[in-house]
Coordinates of C-alpha atoms in Angstrom, one line a residue:
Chain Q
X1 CA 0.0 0.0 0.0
X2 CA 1.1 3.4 -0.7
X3 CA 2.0 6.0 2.5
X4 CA -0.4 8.8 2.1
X5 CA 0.8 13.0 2.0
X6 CA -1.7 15.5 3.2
X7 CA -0.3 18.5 1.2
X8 CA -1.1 21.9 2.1
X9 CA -2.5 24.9 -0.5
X10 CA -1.9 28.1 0.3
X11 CA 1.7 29.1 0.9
X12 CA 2.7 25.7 -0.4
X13 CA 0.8 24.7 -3.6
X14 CA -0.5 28.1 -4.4
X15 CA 1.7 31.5 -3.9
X16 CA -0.2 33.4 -1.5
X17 CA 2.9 35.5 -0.1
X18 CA 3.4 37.1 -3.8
X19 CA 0.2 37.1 -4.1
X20 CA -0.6 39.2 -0.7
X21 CA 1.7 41.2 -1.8
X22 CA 1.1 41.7 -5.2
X23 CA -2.7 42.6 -4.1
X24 CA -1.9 45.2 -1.6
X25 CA 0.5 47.2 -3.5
X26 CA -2.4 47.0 -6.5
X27 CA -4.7 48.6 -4.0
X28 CA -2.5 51.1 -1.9
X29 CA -0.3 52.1 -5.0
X30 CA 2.8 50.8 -2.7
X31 CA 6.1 49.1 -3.3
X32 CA 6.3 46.6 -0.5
X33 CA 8.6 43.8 -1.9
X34 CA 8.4 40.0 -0.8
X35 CA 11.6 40.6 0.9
X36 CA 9.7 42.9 2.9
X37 CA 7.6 40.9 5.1
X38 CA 10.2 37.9 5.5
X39 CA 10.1 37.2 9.1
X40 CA 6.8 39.1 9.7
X41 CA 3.6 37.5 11.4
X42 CA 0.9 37.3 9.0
X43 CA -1.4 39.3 11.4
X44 CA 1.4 42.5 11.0
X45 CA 2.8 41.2 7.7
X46 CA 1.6 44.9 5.6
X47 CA 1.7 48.4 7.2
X48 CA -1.9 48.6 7.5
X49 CA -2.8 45.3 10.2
X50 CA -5.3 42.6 8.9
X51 CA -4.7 42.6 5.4
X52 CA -4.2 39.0 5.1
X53 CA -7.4 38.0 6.6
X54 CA -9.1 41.0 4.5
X55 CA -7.9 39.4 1.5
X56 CA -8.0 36.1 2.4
X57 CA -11.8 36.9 3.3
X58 CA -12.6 38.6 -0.1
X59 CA -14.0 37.0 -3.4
X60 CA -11.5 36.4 -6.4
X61 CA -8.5 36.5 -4.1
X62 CA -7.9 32.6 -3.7
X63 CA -9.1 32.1 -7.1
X64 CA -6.6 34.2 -8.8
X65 CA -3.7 32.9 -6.9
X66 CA -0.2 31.8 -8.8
X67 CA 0.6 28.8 -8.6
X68 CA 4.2 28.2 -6.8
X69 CA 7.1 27.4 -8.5
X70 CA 7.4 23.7 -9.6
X71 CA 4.6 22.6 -7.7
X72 CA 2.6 21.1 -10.7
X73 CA 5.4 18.8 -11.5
X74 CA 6.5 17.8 -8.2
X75 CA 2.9 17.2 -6.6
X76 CA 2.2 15.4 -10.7
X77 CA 5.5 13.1 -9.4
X78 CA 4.5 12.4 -5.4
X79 CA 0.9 11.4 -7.1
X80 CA 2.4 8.7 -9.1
X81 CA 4.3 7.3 -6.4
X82 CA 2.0 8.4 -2.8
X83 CA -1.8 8.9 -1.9
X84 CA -1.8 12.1 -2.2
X85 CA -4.4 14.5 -0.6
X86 CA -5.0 18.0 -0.8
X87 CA -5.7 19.5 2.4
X88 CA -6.6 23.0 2.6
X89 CA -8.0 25.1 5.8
X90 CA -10.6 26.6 3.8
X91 CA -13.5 26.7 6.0
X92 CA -12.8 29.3 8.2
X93 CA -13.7 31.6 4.2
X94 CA -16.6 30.1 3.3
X95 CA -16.4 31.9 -0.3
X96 CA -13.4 30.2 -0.6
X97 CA -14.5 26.7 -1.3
X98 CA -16.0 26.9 -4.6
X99 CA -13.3 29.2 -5.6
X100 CA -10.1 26.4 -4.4
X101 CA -11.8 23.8 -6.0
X102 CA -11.8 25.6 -10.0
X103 CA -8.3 26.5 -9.0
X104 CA -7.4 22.8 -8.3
X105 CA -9.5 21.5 -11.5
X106 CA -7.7 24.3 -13.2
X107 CA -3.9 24.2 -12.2
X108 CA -4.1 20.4 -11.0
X109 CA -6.2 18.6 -13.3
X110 CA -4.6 15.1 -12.3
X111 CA -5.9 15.6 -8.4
X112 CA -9.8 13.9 -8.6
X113 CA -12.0 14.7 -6.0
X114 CA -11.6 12.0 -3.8
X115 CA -8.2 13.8 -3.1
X116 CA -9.4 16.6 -2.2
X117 CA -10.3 18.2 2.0
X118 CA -11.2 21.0 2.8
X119 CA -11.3 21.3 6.7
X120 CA -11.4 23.8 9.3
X121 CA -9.0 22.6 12.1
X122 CA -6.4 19.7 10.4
X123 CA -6.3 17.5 14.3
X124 CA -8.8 15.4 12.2
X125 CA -6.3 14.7 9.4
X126 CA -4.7 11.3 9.2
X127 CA -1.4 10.4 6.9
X128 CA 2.0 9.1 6.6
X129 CA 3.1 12.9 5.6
X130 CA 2.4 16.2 5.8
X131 CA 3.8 19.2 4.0
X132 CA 2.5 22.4 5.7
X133 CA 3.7 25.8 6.1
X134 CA 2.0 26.6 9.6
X135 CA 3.5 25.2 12.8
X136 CA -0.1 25.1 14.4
X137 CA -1.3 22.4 11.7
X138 CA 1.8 20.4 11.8
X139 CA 2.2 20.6 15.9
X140 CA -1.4 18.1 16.2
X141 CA -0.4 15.6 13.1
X142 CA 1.0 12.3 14.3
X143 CA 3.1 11.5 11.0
X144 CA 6.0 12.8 9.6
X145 CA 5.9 16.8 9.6
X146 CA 7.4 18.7 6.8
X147 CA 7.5 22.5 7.4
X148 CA 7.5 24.7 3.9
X149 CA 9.3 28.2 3.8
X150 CA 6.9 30.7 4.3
X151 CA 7.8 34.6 5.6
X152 CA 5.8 33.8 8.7
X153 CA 7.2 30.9 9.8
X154 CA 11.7 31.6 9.3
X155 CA 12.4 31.6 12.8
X156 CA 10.2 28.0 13.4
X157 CA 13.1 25.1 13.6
X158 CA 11.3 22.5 15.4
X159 CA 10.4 20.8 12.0
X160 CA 12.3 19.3 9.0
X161 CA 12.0 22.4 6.8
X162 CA 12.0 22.3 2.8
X163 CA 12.5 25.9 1.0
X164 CA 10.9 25.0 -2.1
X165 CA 9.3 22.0 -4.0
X166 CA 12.8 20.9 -5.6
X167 CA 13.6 20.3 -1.5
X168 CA 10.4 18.5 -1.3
X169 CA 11.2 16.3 -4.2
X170 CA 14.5 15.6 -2.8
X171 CA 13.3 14.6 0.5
X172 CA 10.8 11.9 -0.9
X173 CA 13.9 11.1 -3.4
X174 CA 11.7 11.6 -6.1
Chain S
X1 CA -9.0 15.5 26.2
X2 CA -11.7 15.0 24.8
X3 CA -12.6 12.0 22.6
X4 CA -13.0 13.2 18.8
X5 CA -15.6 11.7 16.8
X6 CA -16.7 12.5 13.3
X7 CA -20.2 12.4 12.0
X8 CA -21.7 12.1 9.0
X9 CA -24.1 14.7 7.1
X10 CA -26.4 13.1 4.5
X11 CA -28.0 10.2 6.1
X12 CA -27.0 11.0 9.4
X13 CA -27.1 14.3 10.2
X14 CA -29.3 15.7 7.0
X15 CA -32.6 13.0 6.6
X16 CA -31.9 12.9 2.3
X17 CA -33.8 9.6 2.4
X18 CA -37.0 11.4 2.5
X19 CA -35.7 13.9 0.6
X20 CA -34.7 11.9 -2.4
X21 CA -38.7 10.2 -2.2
X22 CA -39.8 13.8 -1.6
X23 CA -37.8 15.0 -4.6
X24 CA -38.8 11.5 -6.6
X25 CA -42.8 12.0 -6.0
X26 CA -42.6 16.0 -6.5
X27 CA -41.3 15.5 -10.0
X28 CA -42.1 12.6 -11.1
X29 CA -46.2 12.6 -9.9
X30 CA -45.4 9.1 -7.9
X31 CA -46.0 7.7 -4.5
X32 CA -43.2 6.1 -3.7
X33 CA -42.7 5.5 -0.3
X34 CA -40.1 5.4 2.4
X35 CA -40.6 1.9 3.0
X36 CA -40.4 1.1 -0.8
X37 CA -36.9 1.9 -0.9
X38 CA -35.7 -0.1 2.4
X39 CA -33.3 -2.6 1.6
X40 CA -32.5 -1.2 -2.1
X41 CA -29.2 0.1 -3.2
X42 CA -28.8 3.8 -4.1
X43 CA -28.3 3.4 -7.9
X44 CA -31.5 1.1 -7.7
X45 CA -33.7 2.6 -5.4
X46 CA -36.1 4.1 -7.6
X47 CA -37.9 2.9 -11.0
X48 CA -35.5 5.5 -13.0
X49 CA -31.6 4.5 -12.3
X50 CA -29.4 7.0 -10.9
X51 CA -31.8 9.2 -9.3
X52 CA -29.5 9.4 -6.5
X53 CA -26.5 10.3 -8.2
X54 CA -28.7 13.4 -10.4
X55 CA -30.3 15.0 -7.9
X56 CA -27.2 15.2 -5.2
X57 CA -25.7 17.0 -8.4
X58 CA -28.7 19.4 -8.7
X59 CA -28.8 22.9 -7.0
X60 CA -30.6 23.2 -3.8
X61 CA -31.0 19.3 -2.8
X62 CA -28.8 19.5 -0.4
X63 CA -29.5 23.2 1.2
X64 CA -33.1 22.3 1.5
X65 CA -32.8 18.5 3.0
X66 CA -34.9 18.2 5.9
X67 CA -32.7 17.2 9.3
X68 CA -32.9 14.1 10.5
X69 CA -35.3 13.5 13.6
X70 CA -33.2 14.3 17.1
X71 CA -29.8 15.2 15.3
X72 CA -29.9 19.0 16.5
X73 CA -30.1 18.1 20.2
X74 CA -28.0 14.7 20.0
X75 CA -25.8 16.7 18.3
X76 CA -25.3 19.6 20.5
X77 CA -25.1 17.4 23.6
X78 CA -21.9 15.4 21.9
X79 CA -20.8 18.7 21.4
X80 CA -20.6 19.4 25.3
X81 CA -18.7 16.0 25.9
X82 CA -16.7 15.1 22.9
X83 CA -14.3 16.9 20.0
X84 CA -17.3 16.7 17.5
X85 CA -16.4 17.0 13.7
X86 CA -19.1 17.1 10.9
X87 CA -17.0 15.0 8.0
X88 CA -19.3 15.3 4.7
X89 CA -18.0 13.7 1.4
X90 CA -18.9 16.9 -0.8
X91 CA -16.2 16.8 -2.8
X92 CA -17.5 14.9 -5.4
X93 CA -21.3 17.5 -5.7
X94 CA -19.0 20.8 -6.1
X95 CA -22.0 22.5 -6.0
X96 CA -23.3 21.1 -2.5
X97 CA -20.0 22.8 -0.5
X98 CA -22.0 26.3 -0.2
X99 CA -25.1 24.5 0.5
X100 CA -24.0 22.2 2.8
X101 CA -21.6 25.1 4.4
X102 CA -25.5 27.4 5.0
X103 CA -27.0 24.6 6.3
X104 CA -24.7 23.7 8.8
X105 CA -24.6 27.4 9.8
X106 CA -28.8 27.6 9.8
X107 CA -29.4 24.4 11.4
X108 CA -26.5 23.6 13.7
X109 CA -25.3 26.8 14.7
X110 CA -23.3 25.9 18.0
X111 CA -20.8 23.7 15.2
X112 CA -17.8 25.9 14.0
X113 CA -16.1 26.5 11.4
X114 CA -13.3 24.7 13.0
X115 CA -15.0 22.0 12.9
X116 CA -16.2 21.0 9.8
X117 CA -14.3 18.7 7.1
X118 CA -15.8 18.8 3.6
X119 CA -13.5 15.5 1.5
X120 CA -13.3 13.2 -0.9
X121 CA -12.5 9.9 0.4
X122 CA -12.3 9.4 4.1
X123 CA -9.5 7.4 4.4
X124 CA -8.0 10.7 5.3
X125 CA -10.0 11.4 8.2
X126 CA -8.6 10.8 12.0
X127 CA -10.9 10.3 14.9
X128 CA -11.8 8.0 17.9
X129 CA -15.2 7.3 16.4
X130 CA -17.5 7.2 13.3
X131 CA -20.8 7.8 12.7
X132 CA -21.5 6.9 9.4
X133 CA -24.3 5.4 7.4
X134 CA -21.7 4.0 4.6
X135 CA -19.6 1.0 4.6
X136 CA -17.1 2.5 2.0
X137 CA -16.4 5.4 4.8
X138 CA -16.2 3.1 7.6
X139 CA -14.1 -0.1 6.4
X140 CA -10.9 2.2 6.3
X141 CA -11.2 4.3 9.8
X142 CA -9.5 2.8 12.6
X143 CA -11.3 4.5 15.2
X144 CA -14.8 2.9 16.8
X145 CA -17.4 2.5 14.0
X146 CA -21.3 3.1 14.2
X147 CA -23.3 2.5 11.6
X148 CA -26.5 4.6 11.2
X149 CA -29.3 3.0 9.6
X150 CA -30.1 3.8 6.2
X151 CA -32.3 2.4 3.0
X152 CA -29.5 1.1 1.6
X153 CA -27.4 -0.2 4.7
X154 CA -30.2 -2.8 5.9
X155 CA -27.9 -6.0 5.2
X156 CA -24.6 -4.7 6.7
X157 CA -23.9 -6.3 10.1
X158 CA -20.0 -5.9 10.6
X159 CA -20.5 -2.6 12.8
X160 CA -22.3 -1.5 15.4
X161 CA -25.8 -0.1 14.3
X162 CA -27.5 2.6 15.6
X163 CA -31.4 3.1 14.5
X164 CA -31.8 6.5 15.3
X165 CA -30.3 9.2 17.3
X166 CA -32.0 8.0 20.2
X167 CA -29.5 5.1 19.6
X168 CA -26.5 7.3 19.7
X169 CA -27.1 9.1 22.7
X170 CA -27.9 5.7 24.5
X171 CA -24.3 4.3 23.3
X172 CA -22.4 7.0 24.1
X173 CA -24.4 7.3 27.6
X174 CA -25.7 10.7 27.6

């Protein structure tokens, strides 16, 4: 039987710090860089506090969101050789869940929907792996915890940490 | 800490068995009844195949499903004494995640955001027990498993039944 990987969306399959970014200079004709809020929390990641939940809260953002570098072809690789699920805290933006699941069907055509969770809290999420880029989900999860880069989380060392998804394919020697 | 269990939606929490007749009759000027369909399977359970299948794909089944007799109070008195997740295989009726998102929120109101896990498959899904009314969801969880009765579920005896939530709230004690 194949060992199962929860993978995470945001942060980790789709580029939501560029993203964030990209957004609020759109809107506040600004020049913050990504380099910029390295190291921030997400709560003070922009001068003005709550963007990230603003945005995260607001229709078109996850639906317009790049994808990240090399994730098609690494999570297209871990699916021929892992069960692979998509696990996504998408619950907590109800407008959200219609709008991750085109972007999947769009950008990852080879996940089917039996792949596919969208969850609030992730202590209900069982797997052999799982490739996250927030401490809080990993802390609860009982398998193997994989913590991807993310400006929020630099400081975090507690957890095997990949940078990108060339580091993830190298871990699963892939 | 609390025990977790997760529960089921349609079937369980959601009574779509009298929906799906209610549906049936509405539009197709017939009188099936409840007790015509016991013991069927869901692609055969009424005259024209794949009823099931067409209208859990059609707008506003599953918003407007009638809850199942007792869930609301059973529910909310889990709620006090366990780590109670709703765990709904939507993935596969795109349409029903809003749906079934509103009717949680209009029906159950005291479950949270938190605590709500819209999937695929279930093999994916971590808890110390199982209310389910489906075989497929159960076989794989390794937690306690309770079947809920259903139409379609009348032959299964490899789990522990319950009739009713009357049922549940005697096994659990409460």
């Amino acid at each position: 039987m194949k060992e199962s990987i929860a993978i995470d969306m945001d942060g980790v399959m789709a580029n939501v710090e560029k993203h964030f970014v990209d957004w609020y200079n759109e809107r506040h004709q600004e020049n913050v860089s990504i380099q910029d809020i390295q190291g921030k929390s997400e709560a003070n990641a922009f001068p003005e506090p709550g963007i990230i939940k603003k945005y995260a809260s607001t229709e078109d953002f996850f639906r317009t969101a790049p994808v990240m570098t090399g994730a098609v072809d690494a999570v297209k690789k871990l699916n021929e050789h892992f069960e692979v699920y998509v696990v996504s805290a998408a619950m907590e933006f109800p407008q959200s869940l219609v709008e991750k699941r085109e972007w999947l069907k769009e950008h990852f055509p080879f996940i089917n929907w039996r792949q596919i969770v969208f969850c609030g809290s992730k202590n209900v999420i069982k797997a052999d792996y799982m490739i996250d880029d927030h401490p809080k989900n990993l802390d609860p999860f009982k398998g193997k915890k994989i913590l991807f880069e993310a400006f929020h989380n630099l400081e975090v060392n507690k957890f095997q940490r990949v940078k990108n998804w060339k580091d993830v394919l190298d871990y699963f020697e892939l």
